[in-house]
Short mmCIF file of C-alpha atoms and ligand atoms in Angstrom, two decimals:
data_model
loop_
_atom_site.label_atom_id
_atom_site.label_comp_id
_atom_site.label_asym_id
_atom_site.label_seq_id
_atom_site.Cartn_x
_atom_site.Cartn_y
_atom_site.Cartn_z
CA UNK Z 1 113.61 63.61 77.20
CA UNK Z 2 114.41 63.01 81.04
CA UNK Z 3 111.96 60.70 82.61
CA UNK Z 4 112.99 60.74 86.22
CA UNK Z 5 112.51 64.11 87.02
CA UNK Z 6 110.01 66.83 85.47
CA UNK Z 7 111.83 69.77 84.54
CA UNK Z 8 110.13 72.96 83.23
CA UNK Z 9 112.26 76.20 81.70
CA UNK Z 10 110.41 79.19 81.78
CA UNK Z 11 111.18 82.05 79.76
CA UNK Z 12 109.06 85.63 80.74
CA UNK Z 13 108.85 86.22 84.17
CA UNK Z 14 106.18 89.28 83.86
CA UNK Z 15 102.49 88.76 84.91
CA UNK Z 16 101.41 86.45 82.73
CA UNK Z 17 104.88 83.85 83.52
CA UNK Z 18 104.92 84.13 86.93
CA UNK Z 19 100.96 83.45 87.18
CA UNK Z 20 102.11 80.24 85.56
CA UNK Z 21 104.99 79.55 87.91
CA UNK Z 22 102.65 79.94 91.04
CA UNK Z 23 99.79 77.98 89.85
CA UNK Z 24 102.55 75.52 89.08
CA UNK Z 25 103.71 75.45 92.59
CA UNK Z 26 100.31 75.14 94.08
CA UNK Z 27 99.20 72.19 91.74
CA UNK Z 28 103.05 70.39 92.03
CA UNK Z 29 103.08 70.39 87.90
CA UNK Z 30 107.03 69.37 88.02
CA UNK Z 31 109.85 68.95 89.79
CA UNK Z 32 112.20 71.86 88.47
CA UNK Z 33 111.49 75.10 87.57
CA UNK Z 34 114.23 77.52 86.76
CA UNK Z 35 113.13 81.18 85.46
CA UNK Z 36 114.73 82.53 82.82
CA UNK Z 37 114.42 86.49 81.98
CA UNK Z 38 116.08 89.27 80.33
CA UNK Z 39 115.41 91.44 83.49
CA UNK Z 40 117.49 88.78 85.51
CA UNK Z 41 117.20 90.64 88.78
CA UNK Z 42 113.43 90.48 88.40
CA UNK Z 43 113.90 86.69 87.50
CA UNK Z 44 116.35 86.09 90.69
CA UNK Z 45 113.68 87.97 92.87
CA UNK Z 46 110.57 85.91 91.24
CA UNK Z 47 113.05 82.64 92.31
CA UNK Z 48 113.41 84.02 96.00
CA UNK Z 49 109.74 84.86 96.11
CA UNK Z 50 108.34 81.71 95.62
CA UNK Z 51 110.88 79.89 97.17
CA UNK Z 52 109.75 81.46 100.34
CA UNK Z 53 106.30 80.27 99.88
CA UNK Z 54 107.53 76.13 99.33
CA UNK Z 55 107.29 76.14 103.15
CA UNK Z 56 103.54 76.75 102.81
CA UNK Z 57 102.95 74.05 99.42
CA UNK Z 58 102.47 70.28 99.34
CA UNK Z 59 105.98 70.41 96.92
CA UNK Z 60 109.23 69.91 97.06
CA UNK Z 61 110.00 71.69 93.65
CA UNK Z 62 113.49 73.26 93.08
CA UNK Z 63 112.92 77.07 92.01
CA UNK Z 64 116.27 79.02 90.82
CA UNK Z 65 116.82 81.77 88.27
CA UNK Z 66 119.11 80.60 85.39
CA UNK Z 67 120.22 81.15 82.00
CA UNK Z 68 119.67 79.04 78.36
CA UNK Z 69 122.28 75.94 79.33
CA UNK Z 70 119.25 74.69 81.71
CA UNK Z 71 117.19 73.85 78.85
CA UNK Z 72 119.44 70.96 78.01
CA UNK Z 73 117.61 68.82 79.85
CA UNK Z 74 114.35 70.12 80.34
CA UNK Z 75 110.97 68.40 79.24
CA UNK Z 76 109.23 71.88 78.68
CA UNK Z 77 110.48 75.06 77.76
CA UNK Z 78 107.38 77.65 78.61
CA UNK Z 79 107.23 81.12 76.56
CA UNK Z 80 106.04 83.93 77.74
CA UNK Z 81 108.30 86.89 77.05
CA UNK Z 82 107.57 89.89 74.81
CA UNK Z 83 107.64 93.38 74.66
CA UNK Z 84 104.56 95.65 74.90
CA UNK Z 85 102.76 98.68 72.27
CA UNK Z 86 104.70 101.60 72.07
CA UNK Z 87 102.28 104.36 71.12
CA UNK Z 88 101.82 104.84 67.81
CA UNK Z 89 103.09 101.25 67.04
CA UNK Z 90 101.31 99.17 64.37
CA UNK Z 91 100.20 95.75 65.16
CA UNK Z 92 102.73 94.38 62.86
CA UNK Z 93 105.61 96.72 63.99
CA UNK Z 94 104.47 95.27 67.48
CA UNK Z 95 104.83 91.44 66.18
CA UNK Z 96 108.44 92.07 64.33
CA UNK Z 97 109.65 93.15 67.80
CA UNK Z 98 108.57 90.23 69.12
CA UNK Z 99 110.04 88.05 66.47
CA UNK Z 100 113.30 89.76 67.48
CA UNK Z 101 112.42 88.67 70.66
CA UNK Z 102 112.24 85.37 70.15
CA UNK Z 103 115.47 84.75 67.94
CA UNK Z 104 117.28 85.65 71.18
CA UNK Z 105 114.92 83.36 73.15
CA UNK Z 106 114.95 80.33 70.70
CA UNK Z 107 118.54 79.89 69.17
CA UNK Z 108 120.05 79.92 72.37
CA UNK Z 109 117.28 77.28 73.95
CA UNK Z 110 117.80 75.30 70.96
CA UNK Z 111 121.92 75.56 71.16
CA UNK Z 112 121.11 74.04 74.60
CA UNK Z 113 120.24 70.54 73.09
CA UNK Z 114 117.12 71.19 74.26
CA UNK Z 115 114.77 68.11 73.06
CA UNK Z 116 111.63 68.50 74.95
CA UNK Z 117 108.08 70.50 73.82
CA UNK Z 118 107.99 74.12 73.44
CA UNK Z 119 104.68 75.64 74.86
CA UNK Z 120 104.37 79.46 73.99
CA UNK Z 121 101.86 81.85 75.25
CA UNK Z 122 102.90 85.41 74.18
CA UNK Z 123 100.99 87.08 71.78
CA UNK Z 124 99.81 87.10 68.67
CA UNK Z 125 100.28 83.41 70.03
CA UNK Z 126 99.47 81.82 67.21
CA UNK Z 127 101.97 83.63 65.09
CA UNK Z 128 104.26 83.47 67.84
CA UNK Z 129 104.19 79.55 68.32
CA UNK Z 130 104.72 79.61 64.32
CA UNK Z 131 107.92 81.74 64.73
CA UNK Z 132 109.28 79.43 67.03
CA UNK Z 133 108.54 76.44 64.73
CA UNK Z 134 110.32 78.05 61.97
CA UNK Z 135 113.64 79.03 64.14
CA UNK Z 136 113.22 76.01 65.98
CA UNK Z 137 113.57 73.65 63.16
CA UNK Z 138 111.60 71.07 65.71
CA UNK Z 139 108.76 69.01 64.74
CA UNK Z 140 105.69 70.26 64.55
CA UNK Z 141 104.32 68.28 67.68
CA UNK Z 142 106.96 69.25 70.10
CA UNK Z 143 105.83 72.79 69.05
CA UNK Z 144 102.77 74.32 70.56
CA UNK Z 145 101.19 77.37 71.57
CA UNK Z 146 98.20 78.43 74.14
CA UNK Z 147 95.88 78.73 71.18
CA UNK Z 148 92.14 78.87 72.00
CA UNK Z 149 92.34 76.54 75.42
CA UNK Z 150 91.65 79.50 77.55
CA UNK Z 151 88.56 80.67 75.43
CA UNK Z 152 87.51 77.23 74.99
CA UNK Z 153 87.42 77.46 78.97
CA UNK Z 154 85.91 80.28 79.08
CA UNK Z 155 83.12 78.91 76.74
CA UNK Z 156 82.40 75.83 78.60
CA UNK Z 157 82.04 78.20 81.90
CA UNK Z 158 79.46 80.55 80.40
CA UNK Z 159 77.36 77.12 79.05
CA UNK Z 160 77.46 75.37 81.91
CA UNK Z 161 75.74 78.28 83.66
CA UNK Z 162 73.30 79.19 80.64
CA UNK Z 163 72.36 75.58 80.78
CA UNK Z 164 72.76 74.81 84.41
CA UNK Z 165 75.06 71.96 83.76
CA UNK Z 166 78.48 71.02 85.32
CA UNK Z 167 80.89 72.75 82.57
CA UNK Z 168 83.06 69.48 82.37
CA UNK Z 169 79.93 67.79 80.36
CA UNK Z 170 79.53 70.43 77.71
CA UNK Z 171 81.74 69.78 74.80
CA UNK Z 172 82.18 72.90 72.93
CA UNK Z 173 85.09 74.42 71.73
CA UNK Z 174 86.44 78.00 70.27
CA UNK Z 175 88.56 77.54 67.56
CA UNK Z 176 90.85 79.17 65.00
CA UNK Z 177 93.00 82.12 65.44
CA UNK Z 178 93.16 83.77 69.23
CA UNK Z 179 91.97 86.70 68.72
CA UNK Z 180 89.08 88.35 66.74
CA UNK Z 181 88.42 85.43 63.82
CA UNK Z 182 87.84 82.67 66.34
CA UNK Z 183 84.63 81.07 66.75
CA UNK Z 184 82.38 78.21 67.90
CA UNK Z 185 81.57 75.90 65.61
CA UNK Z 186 78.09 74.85 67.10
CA UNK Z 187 77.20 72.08 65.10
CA UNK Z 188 79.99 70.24 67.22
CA UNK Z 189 78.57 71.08 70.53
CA UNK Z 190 77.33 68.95 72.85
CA UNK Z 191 75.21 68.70 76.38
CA UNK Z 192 76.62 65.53 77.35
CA UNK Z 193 76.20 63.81 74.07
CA UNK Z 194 73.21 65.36 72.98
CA UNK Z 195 73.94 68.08 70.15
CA UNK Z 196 72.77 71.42 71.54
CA UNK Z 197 70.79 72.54 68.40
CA UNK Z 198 68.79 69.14 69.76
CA UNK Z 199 68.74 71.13 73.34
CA UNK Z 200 67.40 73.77 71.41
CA UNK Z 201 65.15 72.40 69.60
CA UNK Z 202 63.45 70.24 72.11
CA UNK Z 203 63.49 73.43 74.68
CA UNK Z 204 62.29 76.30 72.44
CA UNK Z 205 60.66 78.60 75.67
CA UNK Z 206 63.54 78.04 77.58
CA UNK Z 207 66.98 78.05 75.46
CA UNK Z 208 67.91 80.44 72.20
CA UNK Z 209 70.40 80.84 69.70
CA UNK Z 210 70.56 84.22 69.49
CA UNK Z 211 71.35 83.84 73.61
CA UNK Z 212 74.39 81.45 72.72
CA UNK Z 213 75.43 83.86 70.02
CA UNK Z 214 75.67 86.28 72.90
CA UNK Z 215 78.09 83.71 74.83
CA UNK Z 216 80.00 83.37 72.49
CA UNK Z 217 80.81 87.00 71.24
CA UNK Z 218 80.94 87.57 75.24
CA UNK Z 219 84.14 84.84 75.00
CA UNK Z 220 85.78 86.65 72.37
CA UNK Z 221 85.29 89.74 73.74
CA UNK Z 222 86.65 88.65 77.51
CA UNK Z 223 90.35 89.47 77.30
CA UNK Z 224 89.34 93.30 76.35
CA UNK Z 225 86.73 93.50 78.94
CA UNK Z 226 89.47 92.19 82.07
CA UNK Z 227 92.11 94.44 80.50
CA UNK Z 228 89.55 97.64 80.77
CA UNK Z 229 89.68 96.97 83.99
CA UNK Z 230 93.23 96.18 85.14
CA UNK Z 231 95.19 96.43 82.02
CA UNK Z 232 96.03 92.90 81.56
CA UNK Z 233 95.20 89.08 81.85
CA UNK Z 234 97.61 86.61 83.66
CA UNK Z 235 95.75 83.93 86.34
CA UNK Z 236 93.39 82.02 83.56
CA UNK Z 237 96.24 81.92 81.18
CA UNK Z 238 98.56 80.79 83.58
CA UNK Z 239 96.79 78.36 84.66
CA UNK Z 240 95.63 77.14 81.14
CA UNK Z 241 99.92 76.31 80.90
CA UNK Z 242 99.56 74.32 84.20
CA UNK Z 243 97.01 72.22 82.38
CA UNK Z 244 98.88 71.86 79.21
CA UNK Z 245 102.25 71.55 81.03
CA UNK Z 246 100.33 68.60 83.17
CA UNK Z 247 98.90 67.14 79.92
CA UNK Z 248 102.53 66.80 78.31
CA UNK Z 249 104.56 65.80 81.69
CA UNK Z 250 101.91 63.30 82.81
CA UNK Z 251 101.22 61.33 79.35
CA UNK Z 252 97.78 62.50 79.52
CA UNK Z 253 96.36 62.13 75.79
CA UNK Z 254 94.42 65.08 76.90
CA UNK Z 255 91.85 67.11 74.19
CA UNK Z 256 93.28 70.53 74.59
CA UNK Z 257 92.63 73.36 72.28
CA UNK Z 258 96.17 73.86 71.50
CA UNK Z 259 97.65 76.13 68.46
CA UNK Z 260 98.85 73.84 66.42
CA UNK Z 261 100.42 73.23 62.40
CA UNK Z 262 97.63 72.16 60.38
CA UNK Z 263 98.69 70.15 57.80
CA UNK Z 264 95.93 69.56 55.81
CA UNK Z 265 93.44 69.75 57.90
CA UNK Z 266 90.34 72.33 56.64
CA UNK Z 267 92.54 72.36 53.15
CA UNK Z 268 94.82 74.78 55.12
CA UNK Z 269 98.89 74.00 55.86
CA UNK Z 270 101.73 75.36 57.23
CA UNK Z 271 99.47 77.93 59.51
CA UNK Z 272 98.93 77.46 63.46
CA UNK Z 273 96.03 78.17 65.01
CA UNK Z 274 93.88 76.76 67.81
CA UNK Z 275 92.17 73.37 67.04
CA UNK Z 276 91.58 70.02 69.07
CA UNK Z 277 94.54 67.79 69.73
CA UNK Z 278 95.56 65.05 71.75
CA UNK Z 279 98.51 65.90 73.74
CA UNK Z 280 100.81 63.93 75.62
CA UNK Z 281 104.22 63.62 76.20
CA UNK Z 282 105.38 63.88 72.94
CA UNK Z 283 103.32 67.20 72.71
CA UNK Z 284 100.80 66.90 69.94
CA UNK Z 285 99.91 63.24 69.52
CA UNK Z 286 96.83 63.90 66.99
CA UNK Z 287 95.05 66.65 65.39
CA UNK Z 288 91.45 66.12 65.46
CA UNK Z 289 89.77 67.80 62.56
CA UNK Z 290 86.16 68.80 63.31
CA UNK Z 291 83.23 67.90 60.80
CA UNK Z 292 81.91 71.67 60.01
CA UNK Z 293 79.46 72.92 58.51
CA UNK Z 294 80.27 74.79 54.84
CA UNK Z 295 79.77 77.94 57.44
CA UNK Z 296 82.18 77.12 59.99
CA UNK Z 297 84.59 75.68 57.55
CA UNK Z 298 84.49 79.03 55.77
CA UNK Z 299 85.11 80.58 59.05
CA UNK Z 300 88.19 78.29 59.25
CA UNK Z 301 89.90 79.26 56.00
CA UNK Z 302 89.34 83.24 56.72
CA UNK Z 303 90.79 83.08 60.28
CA UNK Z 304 93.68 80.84 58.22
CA UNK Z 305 94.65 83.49 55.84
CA UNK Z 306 94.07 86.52 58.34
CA UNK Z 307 96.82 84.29 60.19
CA UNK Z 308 99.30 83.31 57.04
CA UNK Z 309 98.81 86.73 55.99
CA UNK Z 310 100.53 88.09 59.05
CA UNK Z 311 102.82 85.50 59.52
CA UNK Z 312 104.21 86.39 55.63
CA UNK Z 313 104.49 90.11 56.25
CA UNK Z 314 107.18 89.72 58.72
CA UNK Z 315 110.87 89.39 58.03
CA UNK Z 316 112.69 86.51 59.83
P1 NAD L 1 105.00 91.44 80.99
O1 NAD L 1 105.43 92.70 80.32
O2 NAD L 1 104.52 91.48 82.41
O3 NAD L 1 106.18 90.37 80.93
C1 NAD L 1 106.98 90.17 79.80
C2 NAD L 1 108.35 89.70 80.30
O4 NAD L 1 109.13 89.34 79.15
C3 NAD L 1 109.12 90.78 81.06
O5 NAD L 1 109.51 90.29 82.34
C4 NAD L 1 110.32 91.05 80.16
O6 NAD L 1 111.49 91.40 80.89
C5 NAD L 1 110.46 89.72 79.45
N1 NAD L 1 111.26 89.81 78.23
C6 NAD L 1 111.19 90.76 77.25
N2 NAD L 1 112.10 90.51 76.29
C7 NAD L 1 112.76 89.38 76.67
C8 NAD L 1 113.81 88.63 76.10
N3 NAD L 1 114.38 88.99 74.92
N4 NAD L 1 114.24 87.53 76.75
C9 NAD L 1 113.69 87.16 77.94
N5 NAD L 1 112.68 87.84 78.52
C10 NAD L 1 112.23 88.94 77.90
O7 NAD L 1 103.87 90.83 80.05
P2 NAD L 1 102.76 89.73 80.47
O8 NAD L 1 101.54 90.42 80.96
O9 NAD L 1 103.42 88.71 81.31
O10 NAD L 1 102.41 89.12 79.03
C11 NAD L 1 103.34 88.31 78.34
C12 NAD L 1 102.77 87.89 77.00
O11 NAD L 1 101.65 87.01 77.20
C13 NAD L 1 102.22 89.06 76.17
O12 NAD L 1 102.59 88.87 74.82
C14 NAD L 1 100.72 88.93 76.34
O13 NAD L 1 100.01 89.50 75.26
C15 NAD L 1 100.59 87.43 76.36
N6 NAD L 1 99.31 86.90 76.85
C16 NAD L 1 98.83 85.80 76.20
C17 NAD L 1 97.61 85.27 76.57
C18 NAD L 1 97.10 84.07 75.79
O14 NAD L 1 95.92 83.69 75.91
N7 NAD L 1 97.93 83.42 75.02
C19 NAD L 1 96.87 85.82 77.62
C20 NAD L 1 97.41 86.93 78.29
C21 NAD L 1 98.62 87.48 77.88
#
């Protein structure tokens, strides 16, 4: 991996990419960013676009369009290309599309000599990130995907206004697949360092469980709710990538709720989904593996085999 300069591939230059590339711009995440897309036009224009507004950043960063050879050298190759539902399409029609998709995005990355992290964020994006671990041939902590990090964002939003507490100092996570099996495991949550069922408990007039059951169905249910009312998500996510781009590039040892290869962990291996890790420059540097409940753990395992089972229904 290059150390002197921070170099970042994109692939995807729709909504959700180039949310990504312009919060990446305004927060100076890297040094290079080259766009990569199959619309290449649309990537060239994307280039021009925000090259126009460098005059108006704090950064220096080099923007082009380009194809695969740029990965070479990069310390990041970000993924967020995919097709969208045709009518009538089945989810799993939908995801071996996408697989296609993504043989014609990794092979030729990977023919690059790329040797850096790949961070993807297109959906099903845990099945996704698993794809590209198994075309790939990478490790499985240079291989990541968006995971829960946004929800788990989300989460710690909505509690620090239910409790009236600076978000930052609630530790709470969502966890397991994006999508409809994730959850919050709640006997890991924390105000400060005080377990919330403590909260709870202490504060019975004021604070209720069936009001954080509410927050947390109202996390799940967030993506749905923004695309009701303009068809699709792109700034949060985006800007969950900046964070996990920053986390890798700067050597952070950050806890991010990545989707990650369990291996082990919760009895489950070989699927990715979103749990705690420590990342850093060498992409996931630890899996932390939460002490649930027989619940939660249960929880764990179903969102596990919902994943597996769509990962083994698809031919690769
Ligand atoms: P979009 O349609 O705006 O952009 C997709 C881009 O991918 C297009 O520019 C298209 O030309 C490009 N593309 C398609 N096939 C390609 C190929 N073979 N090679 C290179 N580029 C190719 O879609 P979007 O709104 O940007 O969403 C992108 C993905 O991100 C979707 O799968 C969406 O579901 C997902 N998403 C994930 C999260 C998350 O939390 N992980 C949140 C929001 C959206």
């Amino acid at each position: 991996m290059y150390q002197s300069k921070r170099k970042v591939v994109l692939v995807g230059t729709g909504m959700v990419g180039m949310s990504f590339a312009y919060a990446a711009l305004n927060q100076n995440v890297c040094d290079e960013l080259v766009l990569i897309d199959l619309n290449e036009l649309r990537a060239k224009g994307e280039a021009m676009d925000l090259n126009h507004g460098l005059a108006f950043s704090k950064s220096s960063m080099k923007i082009y369009s380009g194809g695969y050879s740029e990965c070479g050298d990069a310390d990041i190759v970000v993924i967020c290309a995919g097709v969208n539902q045709k009518s009538g399409e089945s989810r799993l029609e939908l995801l071996q599309r996408n697989a296609k998709v993504f043989q014609s995005i990794v092979e030729p990355v990977v023919n690059s000599g790329f040797d850096g992290v790949f961070l993807v964020a297109t959906n099903p994006v845990d099945i996704m990130t698993r794809i590209t671990y198994e075309l790939s041939g990478f490790n499985y902590s240079r291989v990541i995907g968006t995971g829960t990090t946004l929800d788990t964002a989300r989460l710690r939003y909505l509690l620090g206004e239910y409790f009236n507490v600076d978000p930052r100092n609630m530790h709470a996570y969502v966890i397991g697949e994006h999508g409809d099996s994730e959850f919050v495991p709640w006997s890991q949550a924390l105000l400060a360092t005080k377990p919330i069922a403590d909260v709870l408990k202490d504060n019975p007039n004021t604070y209720h469980i069936e009001e954080l059951q509410k927050i947390s169905a109202d996390v799940k249910n967030a993506a749905q709710e923004i695309i009701a009312a303009k068809n699709a998500t792109y700034y949060g996510i985006g800007m969950a990538l900046v964070k996990i781009v920053r986390a890798i590039l700067s050597d952070e040892n950050s806890v991010l709720t990545v989707s990650v290869r369990l291996r082990g962990e919760y009895e489950q291996k070989d699927v990715f989904m979103g749990n705690p890790c420590i990342i850093n420059r060498g992409g996931v540097d630890r899996i932390i593996e939460l002490s649930l409940t027989d619940e939660e753990l249960a929880k764990m395992q179903k969102s596990a085999k919902i994943l597996d089972n769509s990962f083994k229904g698809l031919s690769l």
